[in-house]
XYZ file of C-alpha atoms in Angstrom:
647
model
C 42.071 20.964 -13.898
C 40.862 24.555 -13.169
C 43.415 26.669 -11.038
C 42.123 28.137 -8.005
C 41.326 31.528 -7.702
C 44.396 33.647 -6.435
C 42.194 35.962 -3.937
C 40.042 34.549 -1.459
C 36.338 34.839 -1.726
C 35.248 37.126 0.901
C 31.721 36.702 0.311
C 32.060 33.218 1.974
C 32.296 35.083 5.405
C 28.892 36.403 5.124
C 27.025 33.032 3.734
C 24.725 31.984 6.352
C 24.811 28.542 6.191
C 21.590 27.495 8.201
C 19.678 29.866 5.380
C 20.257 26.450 3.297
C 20.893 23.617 5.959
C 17.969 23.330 8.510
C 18.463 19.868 9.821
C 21.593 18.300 11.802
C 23.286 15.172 10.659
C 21.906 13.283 13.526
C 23.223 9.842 13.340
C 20.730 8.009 14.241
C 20.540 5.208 11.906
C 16.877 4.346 12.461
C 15.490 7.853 11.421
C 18.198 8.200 9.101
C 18.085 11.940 8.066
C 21.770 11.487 6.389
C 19.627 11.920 2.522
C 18.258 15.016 3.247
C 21.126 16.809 5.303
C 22.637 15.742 2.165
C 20.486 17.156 -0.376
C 20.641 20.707 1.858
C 24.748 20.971 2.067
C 25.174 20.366 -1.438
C 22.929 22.644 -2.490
C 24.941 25.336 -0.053
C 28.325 24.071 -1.541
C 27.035 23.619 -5.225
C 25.505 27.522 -5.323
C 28.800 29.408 -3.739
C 30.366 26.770 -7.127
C 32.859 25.212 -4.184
C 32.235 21.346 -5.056
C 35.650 21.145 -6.493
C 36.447 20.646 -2.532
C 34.084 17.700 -1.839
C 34.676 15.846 -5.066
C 38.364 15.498 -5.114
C 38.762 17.392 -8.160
C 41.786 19.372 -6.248
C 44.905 18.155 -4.530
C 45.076 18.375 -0.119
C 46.101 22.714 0.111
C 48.832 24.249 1.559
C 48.603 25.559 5.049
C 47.475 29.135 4.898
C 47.286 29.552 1.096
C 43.704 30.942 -0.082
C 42.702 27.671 -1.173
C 43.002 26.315 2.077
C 40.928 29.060 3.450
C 38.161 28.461 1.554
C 38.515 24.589 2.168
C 38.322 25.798 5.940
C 35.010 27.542 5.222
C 33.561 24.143 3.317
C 34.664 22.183 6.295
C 33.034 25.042 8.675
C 29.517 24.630 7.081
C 30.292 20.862 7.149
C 31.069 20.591 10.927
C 28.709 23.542 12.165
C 25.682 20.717 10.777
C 26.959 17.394 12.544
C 25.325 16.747 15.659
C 27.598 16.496 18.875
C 27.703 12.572 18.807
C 28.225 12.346 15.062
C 31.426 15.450 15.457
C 32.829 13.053 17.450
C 32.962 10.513 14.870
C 34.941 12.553 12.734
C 37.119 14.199 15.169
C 39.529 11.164 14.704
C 40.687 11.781 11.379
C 43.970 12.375 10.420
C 43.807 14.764 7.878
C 40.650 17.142 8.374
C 39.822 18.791 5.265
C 36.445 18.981 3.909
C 36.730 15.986 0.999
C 38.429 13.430 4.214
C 35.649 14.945 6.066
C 32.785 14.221 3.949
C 33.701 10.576 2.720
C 33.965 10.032 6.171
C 30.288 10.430 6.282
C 29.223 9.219 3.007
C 31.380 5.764 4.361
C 29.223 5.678 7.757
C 25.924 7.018 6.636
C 25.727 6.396 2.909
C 22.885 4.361 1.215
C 25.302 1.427 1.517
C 25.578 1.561 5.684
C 21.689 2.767 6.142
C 19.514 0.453 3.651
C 19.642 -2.848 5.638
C 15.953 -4.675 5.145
C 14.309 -4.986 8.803
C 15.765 -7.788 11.188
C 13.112 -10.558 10.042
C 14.133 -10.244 6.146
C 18.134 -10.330 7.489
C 19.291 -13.889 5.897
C 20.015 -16.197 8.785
C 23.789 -16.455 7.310
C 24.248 -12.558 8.161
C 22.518 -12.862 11.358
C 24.516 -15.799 12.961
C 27.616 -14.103 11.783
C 26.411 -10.790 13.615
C 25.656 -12.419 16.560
C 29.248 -14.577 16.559
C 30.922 -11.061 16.779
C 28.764 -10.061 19.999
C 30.283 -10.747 23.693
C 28.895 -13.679 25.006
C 26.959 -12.396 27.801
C 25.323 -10.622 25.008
C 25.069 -13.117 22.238
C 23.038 -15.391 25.040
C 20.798 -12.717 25.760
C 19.816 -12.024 22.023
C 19.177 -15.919 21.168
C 17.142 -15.663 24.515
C 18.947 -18.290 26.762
C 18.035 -17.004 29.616
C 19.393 -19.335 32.078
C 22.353 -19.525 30.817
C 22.925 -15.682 30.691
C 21.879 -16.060 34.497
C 24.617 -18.287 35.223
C 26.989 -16.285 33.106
C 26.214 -13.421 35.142
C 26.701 -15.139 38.616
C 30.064 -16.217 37.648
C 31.265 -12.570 35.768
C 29.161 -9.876 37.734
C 31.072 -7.012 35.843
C 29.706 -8.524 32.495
C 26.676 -6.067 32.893
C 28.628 -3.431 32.405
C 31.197 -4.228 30.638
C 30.200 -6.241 27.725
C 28.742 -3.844 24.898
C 28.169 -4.067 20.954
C 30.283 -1.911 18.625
C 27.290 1.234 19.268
C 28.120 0.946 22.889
C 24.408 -1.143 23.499
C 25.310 -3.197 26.692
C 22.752 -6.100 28.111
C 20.008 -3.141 29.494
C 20.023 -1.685 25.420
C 19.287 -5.021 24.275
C 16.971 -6.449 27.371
C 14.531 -3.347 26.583
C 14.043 -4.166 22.871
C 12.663 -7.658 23.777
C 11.167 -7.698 27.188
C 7.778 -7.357 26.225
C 8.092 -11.541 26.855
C 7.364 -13.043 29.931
C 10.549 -14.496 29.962
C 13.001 -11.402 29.211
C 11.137 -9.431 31.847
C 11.545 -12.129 34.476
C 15.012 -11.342 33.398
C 14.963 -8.127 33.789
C 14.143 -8.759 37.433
C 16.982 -10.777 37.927
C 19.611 -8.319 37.263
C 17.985 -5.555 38.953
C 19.137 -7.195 41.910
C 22.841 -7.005 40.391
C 22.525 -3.127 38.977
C 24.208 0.063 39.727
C 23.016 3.495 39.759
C 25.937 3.954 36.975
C 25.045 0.687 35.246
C 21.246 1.635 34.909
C 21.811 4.817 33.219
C 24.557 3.740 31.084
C 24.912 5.347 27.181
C 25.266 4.086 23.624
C 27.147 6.320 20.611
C 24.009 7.757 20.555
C 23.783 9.164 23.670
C 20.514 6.919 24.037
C 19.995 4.826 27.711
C 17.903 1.392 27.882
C 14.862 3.376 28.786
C 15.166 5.833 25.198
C 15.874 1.960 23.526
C 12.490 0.884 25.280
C 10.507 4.226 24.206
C 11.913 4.556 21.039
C 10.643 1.402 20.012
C 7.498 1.413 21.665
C 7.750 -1.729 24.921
C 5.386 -0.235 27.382
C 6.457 -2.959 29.456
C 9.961 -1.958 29.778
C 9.553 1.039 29.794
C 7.294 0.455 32.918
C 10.201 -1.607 35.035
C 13.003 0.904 33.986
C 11.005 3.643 35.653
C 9.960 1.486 39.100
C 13.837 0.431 39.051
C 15.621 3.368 38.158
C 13.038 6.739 37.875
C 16.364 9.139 37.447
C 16.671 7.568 33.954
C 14.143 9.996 32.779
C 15.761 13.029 33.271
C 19.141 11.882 31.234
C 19.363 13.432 27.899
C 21.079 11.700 24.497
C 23.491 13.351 22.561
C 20.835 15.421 20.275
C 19.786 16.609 23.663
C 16.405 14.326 23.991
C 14.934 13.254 26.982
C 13.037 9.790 26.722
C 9.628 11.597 27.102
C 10.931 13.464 23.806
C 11.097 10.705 21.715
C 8.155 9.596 23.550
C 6.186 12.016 21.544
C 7.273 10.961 18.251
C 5.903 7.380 18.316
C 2.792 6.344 17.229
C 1.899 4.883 20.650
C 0.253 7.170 23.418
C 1.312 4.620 26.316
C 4.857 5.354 26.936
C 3.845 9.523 27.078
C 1.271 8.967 29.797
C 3.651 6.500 31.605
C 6.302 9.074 31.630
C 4.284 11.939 32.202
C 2.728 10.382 35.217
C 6.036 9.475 36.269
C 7.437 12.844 35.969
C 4.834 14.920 37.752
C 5.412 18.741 37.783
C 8.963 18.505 38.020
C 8.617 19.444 33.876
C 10.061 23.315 33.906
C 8.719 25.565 30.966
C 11.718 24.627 28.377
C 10.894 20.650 28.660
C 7.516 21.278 28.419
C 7.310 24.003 25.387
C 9.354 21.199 23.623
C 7.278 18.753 24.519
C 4.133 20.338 23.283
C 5.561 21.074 20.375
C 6.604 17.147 19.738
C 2.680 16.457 20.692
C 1.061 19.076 18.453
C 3.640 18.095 15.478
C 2.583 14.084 15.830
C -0.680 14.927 16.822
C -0.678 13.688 19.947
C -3.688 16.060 20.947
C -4.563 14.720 23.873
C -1.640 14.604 25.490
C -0.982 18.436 24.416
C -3.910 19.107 26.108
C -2.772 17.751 29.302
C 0.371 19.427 29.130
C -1.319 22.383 28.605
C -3.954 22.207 31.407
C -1.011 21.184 33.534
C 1.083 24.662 32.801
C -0.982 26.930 31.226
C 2.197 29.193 31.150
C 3.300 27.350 28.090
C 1.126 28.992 25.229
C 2.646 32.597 25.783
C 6.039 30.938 24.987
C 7.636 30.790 21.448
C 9.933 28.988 18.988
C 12.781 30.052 17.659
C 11.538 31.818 14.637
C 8.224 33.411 16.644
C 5.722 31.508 16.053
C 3.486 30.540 18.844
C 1.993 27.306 19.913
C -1.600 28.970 18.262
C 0.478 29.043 15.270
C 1.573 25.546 15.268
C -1.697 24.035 15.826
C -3.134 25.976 12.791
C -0.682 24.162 11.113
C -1.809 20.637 12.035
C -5.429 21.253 11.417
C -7.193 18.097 10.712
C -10.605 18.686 11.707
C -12.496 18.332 7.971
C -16.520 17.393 7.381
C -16.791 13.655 7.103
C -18.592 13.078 4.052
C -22.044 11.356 4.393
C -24.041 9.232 2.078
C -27.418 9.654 1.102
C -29.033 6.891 3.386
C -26.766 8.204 6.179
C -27.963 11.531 6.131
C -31.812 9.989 6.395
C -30.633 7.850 9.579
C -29.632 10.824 10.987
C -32.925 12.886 10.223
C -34.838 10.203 11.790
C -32.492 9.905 15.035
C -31.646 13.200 16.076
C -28.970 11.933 18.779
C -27.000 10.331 15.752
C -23.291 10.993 15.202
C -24.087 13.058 12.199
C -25.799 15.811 13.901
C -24.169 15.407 17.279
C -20.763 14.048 16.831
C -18.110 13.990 19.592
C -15.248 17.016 19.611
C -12.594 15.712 18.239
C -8.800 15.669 20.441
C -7.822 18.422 18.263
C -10.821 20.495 18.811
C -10.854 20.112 22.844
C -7.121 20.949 22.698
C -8.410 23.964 20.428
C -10.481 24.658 23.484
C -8.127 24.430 25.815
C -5.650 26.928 24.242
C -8.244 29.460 24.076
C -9.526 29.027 27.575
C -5.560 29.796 28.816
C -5.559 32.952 26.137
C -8.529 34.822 27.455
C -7.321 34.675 30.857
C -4.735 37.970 29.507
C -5.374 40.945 27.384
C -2.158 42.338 27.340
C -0.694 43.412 24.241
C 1.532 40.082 23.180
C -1.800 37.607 23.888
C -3.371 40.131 21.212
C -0.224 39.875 18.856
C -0.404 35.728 18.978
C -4.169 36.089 17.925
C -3.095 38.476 14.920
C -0.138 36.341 14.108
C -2.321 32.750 14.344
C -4.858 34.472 12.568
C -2.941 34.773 9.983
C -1.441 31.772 9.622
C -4.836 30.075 9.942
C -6.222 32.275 7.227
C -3.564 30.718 5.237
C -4.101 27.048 6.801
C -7.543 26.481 6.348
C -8.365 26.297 9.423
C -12.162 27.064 10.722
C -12.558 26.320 14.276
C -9.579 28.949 14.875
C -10.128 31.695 12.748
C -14.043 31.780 13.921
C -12.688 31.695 17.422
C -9.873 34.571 16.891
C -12.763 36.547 14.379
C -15.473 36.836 17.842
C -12.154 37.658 19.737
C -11.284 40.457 16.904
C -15.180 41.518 16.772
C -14.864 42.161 20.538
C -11.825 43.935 21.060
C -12.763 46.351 17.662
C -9.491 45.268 16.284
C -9.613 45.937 12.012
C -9.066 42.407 10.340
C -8.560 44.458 7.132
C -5.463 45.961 8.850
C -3.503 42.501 9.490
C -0.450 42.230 7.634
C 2.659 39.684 7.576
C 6.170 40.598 7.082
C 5.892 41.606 3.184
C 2.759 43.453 3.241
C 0.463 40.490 2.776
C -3.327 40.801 4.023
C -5.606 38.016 4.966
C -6.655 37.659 1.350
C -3.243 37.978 -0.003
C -2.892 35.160 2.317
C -6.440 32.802 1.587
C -5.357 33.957 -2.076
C -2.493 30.831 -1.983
C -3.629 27.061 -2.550
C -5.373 25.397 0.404
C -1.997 23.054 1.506
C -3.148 19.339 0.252
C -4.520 17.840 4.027
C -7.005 20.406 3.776
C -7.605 20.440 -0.313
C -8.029 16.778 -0.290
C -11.414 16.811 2.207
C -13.302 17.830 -0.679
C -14.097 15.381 -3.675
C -13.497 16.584 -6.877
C -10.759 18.979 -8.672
C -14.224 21.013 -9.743
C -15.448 20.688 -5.706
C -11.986 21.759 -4.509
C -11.831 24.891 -7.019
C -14.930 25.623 -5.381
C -13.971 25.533 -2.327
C -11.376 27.817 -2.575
C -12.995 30.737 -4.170
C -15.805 30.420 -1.006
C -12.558 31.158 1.175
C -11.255 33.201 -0.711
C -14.962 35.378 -0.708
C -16.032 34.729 2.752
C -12.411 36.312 4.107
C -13.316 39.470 1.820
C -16.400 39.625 3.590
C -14.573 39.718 6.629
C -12.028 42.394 5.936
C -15.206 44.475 5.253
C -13.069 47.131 3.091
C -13.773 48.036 -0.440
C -10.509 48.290 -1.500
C -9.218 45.096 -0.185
C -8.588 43.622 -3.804
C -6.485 45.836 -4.869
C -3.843 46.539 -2.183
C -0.433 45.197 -3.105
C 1.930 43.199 -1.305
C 5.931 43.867 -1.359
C 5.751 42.146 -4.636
C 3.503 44.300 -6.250
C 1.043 41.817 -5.910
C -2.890 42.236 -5.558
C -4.942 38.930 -4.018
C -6.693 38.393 -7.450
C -3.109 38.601 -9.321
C -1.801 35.364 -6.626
C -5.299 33.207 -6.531
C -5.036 33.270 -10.413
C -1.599 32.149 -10.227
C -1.838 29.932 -7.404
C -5.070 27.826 -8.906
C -4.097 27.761 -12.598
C -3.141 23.835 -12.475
C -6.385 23.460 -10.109
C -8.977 25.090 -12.288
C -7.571 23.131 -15.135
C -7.797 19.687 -13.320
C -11.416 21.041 -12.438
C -12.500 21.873 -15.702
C -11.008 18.554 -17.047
C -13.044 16.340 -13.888
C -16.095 18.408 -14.704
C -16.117 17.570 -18.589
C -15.410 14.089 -17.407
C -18.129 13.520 -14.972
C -20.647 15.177 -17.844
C -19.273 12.862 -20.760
C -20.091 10.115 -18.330
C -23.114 10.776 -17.440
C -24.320 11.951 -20.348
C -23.933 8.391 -22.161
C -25.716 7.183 -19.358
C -28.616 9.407 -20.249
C -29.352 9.308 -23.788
C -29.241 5.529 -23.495
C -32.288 5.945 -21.237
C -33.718 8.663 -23.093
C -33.300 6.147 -26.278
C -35.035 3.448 -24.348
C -37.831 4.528 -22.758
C -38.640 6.833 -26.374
C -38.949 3.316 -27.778
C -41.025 1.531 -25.109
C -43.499 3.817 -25.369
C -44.010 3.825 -29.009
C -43.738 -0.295 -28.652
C -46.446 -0.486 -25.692
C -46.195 -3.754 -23.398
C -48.552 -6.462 -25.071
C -48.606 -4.382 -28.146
C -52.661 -2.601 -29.706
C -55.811 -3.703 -30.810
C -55.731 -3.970 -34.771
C -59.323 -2.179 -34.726
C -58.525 0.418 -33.103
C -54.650 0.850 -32.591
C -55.311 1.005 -28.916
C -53.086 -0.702 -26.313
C -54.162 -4.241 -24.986
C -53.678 -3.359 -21.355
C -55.253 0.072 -21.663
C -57.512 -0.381 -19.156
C -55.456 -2.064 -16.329
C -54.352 0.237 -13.518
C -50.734 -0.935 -14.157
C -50.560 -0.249 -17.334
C -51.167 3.439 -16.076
C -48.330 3.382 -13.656
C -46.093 2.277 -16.639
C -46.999 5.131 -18.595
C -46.355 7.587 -16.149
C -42.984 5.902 -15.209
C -42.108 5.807 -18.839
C -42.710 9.399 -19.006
C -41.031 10.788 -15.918
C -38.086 9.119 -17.095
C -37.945 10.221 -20.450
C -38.472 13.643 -19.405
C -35.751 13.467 -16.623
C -33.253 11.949 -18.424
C -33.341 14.378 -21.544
C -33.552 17.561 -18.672
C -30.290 15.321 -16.736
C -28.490 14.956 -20.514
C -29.393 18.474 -21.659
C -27.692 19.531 -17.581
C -24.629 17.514 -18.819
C -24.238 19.343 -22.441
C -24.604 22.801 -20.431
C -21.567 21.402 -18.056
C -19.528 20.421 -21.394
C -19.764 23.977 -23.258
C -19.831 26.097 -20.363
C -16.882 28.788 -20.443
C -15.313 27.540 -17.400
C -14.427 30.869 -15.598
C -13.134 31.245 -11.798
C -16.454 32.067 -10.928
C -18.087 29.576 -12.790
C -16.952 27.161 -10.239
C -18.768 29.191 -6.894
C -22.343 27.849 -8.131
C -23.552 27.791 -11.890
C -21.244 24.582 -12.470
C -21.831 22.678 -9.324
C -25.886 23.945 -9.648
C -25.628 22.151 -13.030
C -24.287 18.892 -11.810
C -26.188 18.716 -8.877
C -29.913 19.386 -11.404
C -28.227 16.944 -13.550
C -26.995 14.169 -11.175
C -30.786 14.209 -9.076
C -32.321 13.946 -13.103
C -30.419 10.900 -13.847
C -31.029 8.900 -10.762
C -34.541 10.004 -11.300
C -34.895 8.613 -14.931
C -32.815 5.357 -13.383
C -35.915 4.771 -10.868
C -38.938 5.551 -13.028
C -37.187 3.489 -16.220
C -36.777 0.851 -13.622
C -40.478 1.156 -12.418
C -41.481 0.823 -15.926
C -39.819 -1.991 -16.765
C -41.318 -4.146 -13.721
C -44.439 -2.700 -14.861
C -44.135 -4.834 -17.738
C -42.951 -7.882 -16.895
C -46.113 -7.942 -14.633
C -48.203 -7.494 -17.304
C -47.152 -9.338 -20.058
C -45.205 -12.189 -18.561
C -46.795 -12.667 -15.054
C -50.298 -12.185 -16.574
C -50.675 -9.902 -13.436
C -50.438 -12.456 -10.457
C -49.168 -10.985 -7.679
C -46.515 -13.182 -6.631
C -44.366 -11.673 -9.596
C -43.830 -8.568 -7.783
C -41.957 -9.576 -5.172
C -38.525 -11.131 -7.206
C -39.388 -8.276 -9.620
C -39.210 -5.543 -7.230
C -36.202 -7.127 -5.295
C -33.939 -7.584 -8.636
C -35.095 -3.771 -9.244
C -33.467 -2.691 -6.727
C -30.129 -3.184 -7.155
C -29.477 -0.822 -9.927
C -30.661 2.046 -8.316
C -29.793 0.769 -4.849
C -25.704 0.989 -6.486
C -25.964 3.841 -8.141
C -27.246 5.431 -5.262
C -24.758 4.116 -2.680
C -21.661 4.664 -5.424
C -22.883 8.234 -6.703
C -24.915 10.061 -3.053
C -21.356 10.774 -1.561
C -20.547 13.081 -4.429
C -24.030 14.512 -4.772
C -24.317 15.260 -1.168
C -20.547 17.080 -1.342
C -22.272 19.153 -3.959
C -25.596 20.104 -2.596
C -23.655 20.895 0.485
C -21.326 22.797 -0.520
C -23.287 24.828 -3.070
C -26.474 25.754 -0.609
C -25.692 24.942 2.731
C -21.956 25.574 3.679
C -20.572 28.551 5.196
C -17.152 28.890 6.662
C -17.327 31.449 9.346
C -19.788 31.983 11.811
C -20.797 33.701 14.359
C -20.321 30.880 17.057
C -20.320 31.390 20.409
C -17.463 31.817 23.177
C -15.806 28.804 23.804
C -16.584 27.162 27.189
């Protein structure tokens, strides 16, 4: 066993411990974050080489010797990440150093305590033993004897608030879990009678009251009868300092927000209801971050923390994206102008988009000007459209230099667009190839923007020009690219020298076969046998033009550029080719069967041309997707424009 060092470490004194541990050990076993607080202190303890004091590697130190004092710093960094409900679970302990400390934790949080399968997979066995342990009051209200509880309760009135589980949950906890039933909210109306003001709001380990139980897990309904009964419940705060609208608005379900909200009124001050936005933007709640907003409009000059603004944020949570249309979509919506294609409803996001804006422009002092540089920024970065347009006319009107933008270390908007699209954004667009191209439209049409010359080759703290990080940044995607390019071509290029090869040899082998005087075909002189030898040659000559597309695609060099248009042209020529020599080989070959083996009656055409349309019917529905991505994205897509003011 190593000796420890005889001079204490004063570098310890300067670590700064929430550099490396962002999160609190929250205790709540449902979101269990215990894993990656985990992950976060270790890495802390492991890099100033301290683990010696988790891992019991070293015996309990002296009082006041240096290896205490560094166990007191461990123990520090420990404590200063533990929630306040989750301190007090530790505060207890006999001996405090960092090791008794941190098995403490590992014992209560550990995979063993926080890996249970869901209630309905619990073996029965388990559950009946579980239930045996709870007070009865209790243990009748979670098998749901109802009138029994009732009766329980008219002879011990102080069972409501007495009786609890081992997290504190009394009768109220458990009550707002179930009473989505008829029959637990009839309950519910029977002890309102019996409740006190202290008894309604009363607090698990957690800090959490019935009506955070109800919202957490999403009963509308009890969350509706808490608030009639008891409205002050929605002002008490757990111990990680959440109201129940706060958890609220990181559910999946919107009715619980609204209820509260309504409930609430304008008695939300600017500190509930920055938080709350936040919560909304960050589970995309849009809508309701649009009502908040409209509400205060205060609340998108305020900041987090670390600066950024609520612009920021939503940058961050961009999801707008093109839906991608298929071919026959595209001609439904030609032919009906009022279709969803062409005229589509704004999406939450974008109205909230709106609505931010509309609150902006109301100021032009100099800190509404510094949130549009900084969200510019950070929407240069995220990808996202709607808001740099917006922020670009903003720019364009208040002659402020886009060129001139920088972050902390030095970086421009294209130092910035230079860096991988992050994957919500990258994944809109079909296609490693697709997405490669993509990028480099960014990363052009944001040069265009900066309108400066010598906007490649300005450097960044790092030394670093935008051509030097996009090179970096996209080496794994321009490889995928090149590798689903060569892919789709190999593909597509069997498909086309089979057709090639067959339609080469139907028309040396003419249908009914030639006249031994002459060497003339039999059906020369039938109309169809005109339409088959058109057909036969359209598709010949669009399938060798579609496979000689595909052998381009296969040798091409495969530069950056490449990517922008000469690869995607190719596919796109070579794609429209193929289907091409798919519907005129078809044609031909229902050409023939009416000629030789319907001895042209007319009645043949009609299984003939039904049956021909499934092969180019399914290539057409399984392949138009990707050739409209590419036809769009090649001639018709540009990121920024000139849009007008949002109304």
């Amino acid at each position: 066993m190593a000796a420890p060092d005889q001079s204490f470490p004063n570098y310890l004194t300067t670590v700064n411990a929430s550099n490396f541990v962002s999160v609190k050990l929250s205790g709540n076993k449902r979101s269990n974050n215990y894993p990656s607080w985990k992950r976060q202190i270790l890495c802390l303890i492991e890099a100033t080489d301290l683990v010696r004091f988790i891992n019991g590697t070293i015996p309990n130190p002296a009082a006041d010797s240096v290896t205490w004092r560094t166990d007191r710093v461990v123990l520090g960094w420990i404590l200063g990440s533990l929630s306040d409900s989750v301190l007090r679970m530790v505060a207890h302990l006999d001996s405090d150093t960092a090791r008794d400390v941190w098995v403490e934790l590992d014992k209560k949080f550990g995979e063993a305590n926080n890996t249970a399968p869901p209630r309905p997979q619990v073996p029965q066995a388990v559950e009946t033993e579980y239930e045996e342990q709870l007070p009865l009051l209790l243990r009748l209200i979670r098998r749901e004897k109802w009138e029994a509880a009732k009766e329980y309760i008219n002879n011990h009135p102080g069972a409501i608030r007495d009786q609890k589980t081992e997290n504190l949950d009394t009768c109220l906890h458990l009550l707002a879990v179930s009473a989505n039933k008829p029959y637990a909210l009839d309950f519910f109306r029977f002890l309102s009678d019996k409740m006190t003001e202290h008894a309604w709001q009363a607090q698990n380990i957690l800090g959490d009251t019935a009506l955070h139980t109800a919202v957490r897990t999403g009963n509308d309904l009890a969350t509706k009868f808490l608030l009639d009964e008891c409205c002050d419940l929605m002002h008490v705060r757990n111990n990680d300092d959440e109201l129940p609208i706060h958890l609220a608005t990181q559910c999946t379900k919107e009715g619980s927000i609204w209820l509260l909200l309504r409930k609430m009124g304008n008695v939300v001050d600017n500190k509930t209801g920055f938080q709350l936005l936040c919560l909304a933007i960050e589970a995309e709640h849009f809508d309701v971050a649009r009502g908040l907003i409209d509400a205060n409009p205060e609340l998108v000059y305020l900041e987090l923390r670390d600066g950024t603004s609520i612009l920021q944020k939503l940058a961050l949570k961009d999801t707008t994206g093109r839906k991608r249309f298929s071919l026959w979509e595209c001609f439904l919506s030609a032919k009906n102008k009022n279709s969803s294609v062409h005229h589509s409803k704004k999406n939450d996001h974008v109205l909230l988009v709106e609505s931010l804006f509309e609150c902006l422009k109301r100021s032009s002092s100099s800190k509404t000007i510094q949130i549009y540089k900084d969200a510019m920024l950070t929407a240069v970065e995220n990808r996202s459209e709607i808001i740099v347009n917006e922020i670009n006319r903003i720019f364009n009107d208040n002659q402020i230099e886009f060129s001139k933008l920088e972050d902390a270390y030095g970086n421009t908007p294209l130092h910035l667009v230079a860096r991988l699209s992050p994957s919500h954004k990258l994944n809109l667009v079909s296609g490693a190839a697709l997405q490669m191209q993509r990028e480099i439209q960014w990363f052009k049409e944001v040069e265009k923007m900066c309108n400066d010359v010598y906007i490649t080759e300005r450097i960044n703290l790092f030394e670093e020009t935008p051509d030097m990080i996009f090179t970096y940044e996209h080496q794994q995607l321009k490889v995928d690219g090149e590798r689903w390019m060569k892919d789709t071509a190999n593909s597509c290029t069997i498909a086309a020298a089979l057709i090639a090869t067959v339609v080469f040899a139907a028309a040396i082998t003419v249908p009914g076969g030639t006249e031994s005087s002459n060497g003339y075909p039999l059906f020369s002189r039938k109309s169809a046998f005109l339409i088959f030898a058109v057909s036969d040659a359209m598709s010949l000559f669009t399938s060798t033009t579609s496979l000689l597309m595909f052998l381009s695609i296969l040798t091409s060099r495969y530069a950056e550029q490449d990517f922008l248009y000469a690869l995607p042209k190719r596919l796109c020529i070579g794609l429209i080719a193929l289907f091409m020599s798919i519907f005129f080989m078809t044609v031909a070959f229902s050409v023939t069967l009416y000629l030789v083996f319907g001895r042209e009656k007319g009645w043949i055409l009609i299984p003939v041309a039904a049956l021909a349309c499934f092969p180019v019917t399914s290539f057409l529905r399984q392949q138009s997707p990707l050739l409209v991505d590419v036809i769009y994205n090649t001639y018709c897509l540009r990121i920024f424009k000139q849009k007008k003011t949002i109304r």
